[in-house]
Amino acid sequence: MMKYQNQKNGGLESSDNESEDNSSPPKILPPQRNQINKCDTCKKRIISGGVQNFDEDELTIQCGHCHKWYHNACENLENFEKVHIQVYHCLKCVTTVGASIKKPIVAEHRYKYWKESEIDKNFQVGTKPWTDKFSRIHFPEFSALKVYSDGNEMNKEFNFDQDWTEPMKIKNKAGLGLEVPENLDIKRILQIVGRDELIQVIDVYLQRTITMSMGAFYDRWNAENRERLYNMLSFEFSHTKLVFTF
């Protein structure tokens, strides 16, 4: 996959000669292949090791202190949190040994930010330093952009018999035949679908697609100081109550 990098001085460059493994499991010793364990909370069987296609409720993690296994859901642990944990402490052990240990940030400009071997490598696209620099760049107005006040104006002026060769911006949806509920914002969506609805987001600094609950996304959307940047590209809601608002 093509990655855009920049040198340490911040200049953007294109590079496709480096592959990245986005996997980042907690640093715990895995059990023997196909060893049968039980979730210490729900007592249901966990088959660890081997290759399995887990549903969200079947994803598991091992406590780095008591070494017992748990379903993520039984520990109220979401995937977007799990990828940043170095040593996990279960809810029982937290009271005695403290919170889980997060991966240290030693190379913020790299996807594998916790590895010292990444410190002297080039900046990677999407990481926090790269994103901060990119947001400060001023881009000139795109001269080829065609702007219409609304769909009615576009329908009158656009030649539908010719090729569409330039991008357009339509400021108002009137005349486009689009149906969008009034006063629909992220708070209203949360009220309709509920906090537990799972969505696909991109952990921007990690450049990795992962699951997150709508409630967790809403909390981070409204947070004054955001520790990480999450991007929800789309939301399939045909299975939710939101579909009845149209």
Coordinates of C-alpha atoms in Angstrom, one line a residue:
M1 CA 0.0 0.0 0.0
M2 CA 1.3 3.4 -0.9
K3 CA 2.2 5.5 2.2
Y4 CA 3.0 9.2 2.3
Q5 CA 5.9 10.0 4.5
N6 CA 7.9 13.1 5.3
Q7 CA 11.4 13.6 6.6
K8 CA 11.9 14.8 10.1
N9 CA 11.9 18.4 8.9
G10 CA 8.3 17.9 7.9
G11 CA 8.5 17.8 4.1
L12 CA 6.0 15.5 2.5
E13 CA 7.3 12.7 0.4
S14 CA 5.8 9.6 -1.3
S15 CA 7.1 6.2 -0.4
D16 CA 5.9 2.7 -1.0
N17 CA 9.0 0.7 -0.1
E18 CA 8.0 0.1 3.5
S19 CA 5.3 -2.2 4.8
E20 CA 3.6 -1.9 8.1
D21 CA 2.0 -4.5 10.3
N22 CA -0.9 -2.7 12.0
S23 CA -1.5 -5.5 14.5
S24 CA -0.7 -4.5 18.1
P25 CA -1.7 -7.1 20.6
P26 CA -1.1 -6.7 24.4
K27 CA 2.3 -8.0 25.5
I28 CA 1.0 -11.2 27.2
L29 CA 2.0 -14.8 26.8
P30 CA -0.6 -16.6 24.7
P31 CA -1.9 -20.0 25.7
Q32 CA -1.0 -23.2 23.9
R33 CA -2.7 -23.6 20.5
N34 CA -6.4 -24.5 20.8
Q35 CA -6.2 -24.5 24.7
I36 CA -9.7 -24.3 26.2
N37 CA -10.2 -21.6 28.8
K38 CA -13.3 -20.0 30.4
C39 CA -14.1 -16.4 30.7
D40 CA -13.7 -15.7 34.4
T41 CA -16.8 -13.4 34.3
C42 CA -19.4 -15.3 32.3
K43 CA -17.8 -18.7 32.7
K44 CA -18.4 -19.5 29.0
R45 CA -15.8 -21.4 27.1
I46 CA -13.0 -19.6 25.3
I47 CA -10.9 -21.4 22.7
S48 CA -7.6 -19.6 22.4
G49 CA -5.0 -20.0 19.7
G50 CA -5.6 -21.2 16.1
V51 CA -7.5 -19.2 13.5
Q52 CA -11.0 -18.2 14.2
N53 CA -13.5 -15.6 12.9
F54 CA -14.8 -14.0 16.0
D55 CA -17.9 -12.0 16.4
E56 CA -17.5 -8.8 18.4
D57 CA -18.9 -10.4 21.6
E58 CA -16.4 -13.3 21.3
L59 CA -13.2 -11.2 21.2
T60 CA -11.0 -12.0 24.2
I61 CA -8.1 -10.7 26.3
Q62 CA -5.9 -12.1 29.1
C63 CA -5.1 -10.2 32.3
G64 CA -1.4 -9.6 32.6
H65 CA -1.6 -9.9 36.4
C66 CA -3.9 -12.9 37.3
H67 CA -3.5 -14.4 33.8
K68 CA -7.2 -15.2 33.5
W69 CA -9.1 -14.8 30.2
Y70 CA -12.1 -12.7 29.6
H71 CA -14.4 -11.7 26.8
N72 CA -13.9 -8.0 25.9
A73 CA -17.6 -7.4 26.4
C74 CA -17.6 -8.9 29.8
E75 CA -14.8 -6.5 30.8
N76 CA -16.5 -3.5 29.1
L77 CA -13.4 -3.2 26.9
E78 CA -13.8 -2.0 23.4
N79 CA -11.5 -2.8 20.5
F80 CA -10.4 0.8 19.9
E81 CA -9.0 0.8 23.5
K82 CA -7.5 -2.7 23.4
V83 CA -5.1 -1.9 20.5
H84 CA -3.3 0.7 22.7
I85 CA -2.9 -1.5 25.8
Q86 CA 0.5 -3.1 26.5
V87 CA -0.4 -5.0 29.7
Y88 CA -4.1 -5.5 30.5
H89 CA -5.4 -5.6 34.1
C90 CA -8.9 -7.0 34.5
L91 CA -11.6 -5.3 36.5
K92 CA -10.9 -7.4 39.5
C93 CA -7.1 -6.8 39.5
V94 CA -7.4 -3.0 38.8
T95 CA -8.4 -2.6 42.5
T96 CA -5.0 -4.0 43.7
V97 CA -2.5 -3.3 40.9
G98 CA -4.0 -0.3 39.2
A99 CA -5.2 0.4 35.7
S100 CA -4.0 -1.3 32.6
I101 CA -0.6 -0.2 31.2
K102 CA -0.8 1.6 27.9
K103 CA 1.8 1.4 25.3
P104 CA 4.4 4.2 25.8
I105 CA 4.5 7.0 23.2
V106 CA 8.2 7.1 22.1
A107 CA 7.8 7.7 18.4
E108 CA 4.6 9.8 17.9
H109 CA 5.4 10.2 14.2
R110 CA 5.1 6.5 13.5
Y111 CA 2.1 4.0 13.5
K112 CA 4.1 1.7 15.9
Y113 CA 4.6 4.6 18.2
W114 CA 5.5 2.4 21.2
K115 CA 8.6 1.0 19.5
E116 CA 12.0 2.6 20.1
S117 CA 13.2 1.2 16.8
E118 CA 10.8 3.6 15.1
I119 CA 12.2 6.8 16.6
D120 CA 14.7 7.6 13.8
K121 CA 12.4 6.7 10.9
N122 CA 10.5 9.1 8.6
F123 CA 7.2 10.6 9.5
Q124 CA 4.1 8.7 8.4
V125 CA 0.9 10.1 7.0
G126 CA -1.9 10.5 9.5
T127 CA 0.2 10.5 12.7
K128 CA -0.4 13.4 15.0
P129 CA 2.8 15.4 14.1
W130 CA 2.0 14.9 10.4
T131 CA -1.7 15.8 10.9
D132 CA -0.8 18.9 12.9
K133 CA 1.6 20.1 10.2
F134 CA -0.8 19.4 7.4
S135 CA -3.6 21.4 9.1
R136 CA -1.4 24.5 9.1
I137 CA -0.8 24.4 5.4
H138 CA -2.7 27.0 3.4
F139 CA -4.1 25.7 0.1
P140 CA -5.2 28.1 -2.6
E141 CA -8.8 28.1 -3.9
F142 CA -9.3 25.5 -6.5
S143 CA -10.0 27.5 -9.6
A144 CA -11.8 24.6 -11.5
L145 CA -14.5 24.2 -8.8
K146 CA -18.0 25.0 -10.1
V147 CA -20.2 26.4 -7.4
Y148 CA -24.0 26.4 -7.4
S149 CA -26.3 28.0 -4.8
D150 CA -28.6 25.0 -4.8
G151 CA -29.8 22.0 -6.8
N152 CA -32.3 24.1 -8.8
E153 CA -29.5 26.3 -10.2
M154 CA -27.4 23.3 -11.0
N155 CA -30.3 21.6 -12.9
K156 CA -30.8 24.7 -15.0
E157 CA -27.1 25.4 -15.8
F158 CA -25.5 21.9 -15.9
N159 CA -25.4 20.3 -19.4
F160 CA -26.5 16.7 -18.8
D161 CA -25.7 15.8 -22.4
Q162 CA -22.0 16.4 -22.0
D163 CA -19.3 14.7 -20.0
W164 CA -18.9 15.9 -16.4
T165 CA -15.3 17.1 -16.4
E166 CA -15.0 19.4 -13.4
P167 CA -15.9 19.1 -9.7
M168 CA -18.9 21.0 -8.3
K169 CA -20.0 22.3 -5.0
I170 CA -23.8 22.7 -4.3
K171 CA -24.4 24.9 -1.2
N172 CA -28.0 23.8 -0.6
K173 CA -29.8 20.5 -1.1
A174 CA -33.0 22.2 -2.4
G175 CA -33.8 20.8 -5.9
L176 CA -31.6 17.7 -5.5
G177 CA -34.4 15.3 -4.3
L178 CA -32.4 14.4 -1.2
E179 CA -34.3 13.5 2.0
V180 CA -32.5 14.4 5.2
P181 CA -34.4 14.6 8.5
E182 CA -34.5 18.1 10.0
N183 CA -32.3 18.7 13.1
L184 CA -30.4 15.5 12.6
D185 CA -27.1 15.7 14.4
I186 CA -24.8 13.2 16.2
K187 CA -26.7 13.7 19.5
R188 CA -30.0 12.8 17.8
I189 CA -28.4 9.8 16.1
L190 CA -27.1 8.6 19.5
Q191 CA -30.6 8.9 21.0
I192 CA -32.1 6.9 18.2
V193 CA -29.6 4.0 17.8
G194 CA -28.3 3.9 21.4
R195 CA -24.9 4.0 22.9
D196 CA -24.1 0.3 22.2
E197 CA -24.5 0.5 18.4
L198 CA -21.2 -0.6 16.9
I199 CA -19.6 1.5 14.1
Q200 CA -16.5 1.3 12.0
V201 CA -14.0 4.1 12.6
I202 CA -10.5 4.9 11.6
D203 CA -7.9 5.5 14.3
V204 CA -6.3 8.2 12.3
Y205 CA -3.0 8.3 14.1
L206 CA -2.7 4.6 13.8
Q207 CA -4.2 4.4 10.2
R208 CA -6.3 1.4 11.2
T209 CA -10.0 0.6 10.8
I210 CA -11.5 -0.6 14.1
T211 CA -14.9 -0.9 15.9
M212 CA -16.2 1.5 18.4
S213 CA -19.5 2.0 20.1
M214 CA -21.6 5.0 19.1
G215 CA -21.6 6.1 22.7
A216 CA -17.8 6.1 22.8
F217 CA -17.6 8.0 19.5
Y218 CA -20.1 10.6 20.8
D219 CA -18.1 11.1 24.0
R220 CA -14.9 11.7 22.1
W221 CA -16.7 13.9 19.6
N222 CA -17.6 16.2 22.4
A223 CA -14.4 16.0 24.3
E224 CA -12.6 19.3 24.7
N225 CA -9.2 17.7 24.6
R226 CA -9.0 14.7 22.2
E227 CA -6.3 12.2 23.0
R228 CA -6.7 10.5 19.6
L229 CA -8.5 11.3 16.3
Y230 CA -11.2 9.0 15.1
N231 CA -12.9 9.3 11.8
M232 CA -16.3 7.7 11.0
L233 CA -16.4 7.5 7.2
S234 CA -19.9 6.0 6.9
F235 CA -22.7 4.6 9.0
E236 CA -24.9 1.7 7.8
F237 CA -28.2 2.3 9.7
S238 CA -30.7 0.3 7.8
H239 CA -30.9 -2.2 10.7
T240 CA -31.6 0.5 13.3
K241 CA -34.6 2.7 14.3
L242 CA -32.9 5.6 12.4
V243 CA -34.3 4.3 9.2
F244 CA -37.9 5.2 10.3
T245 CA -36.9 8.9 10.6
F246 CA -36.9 9.2 6.8

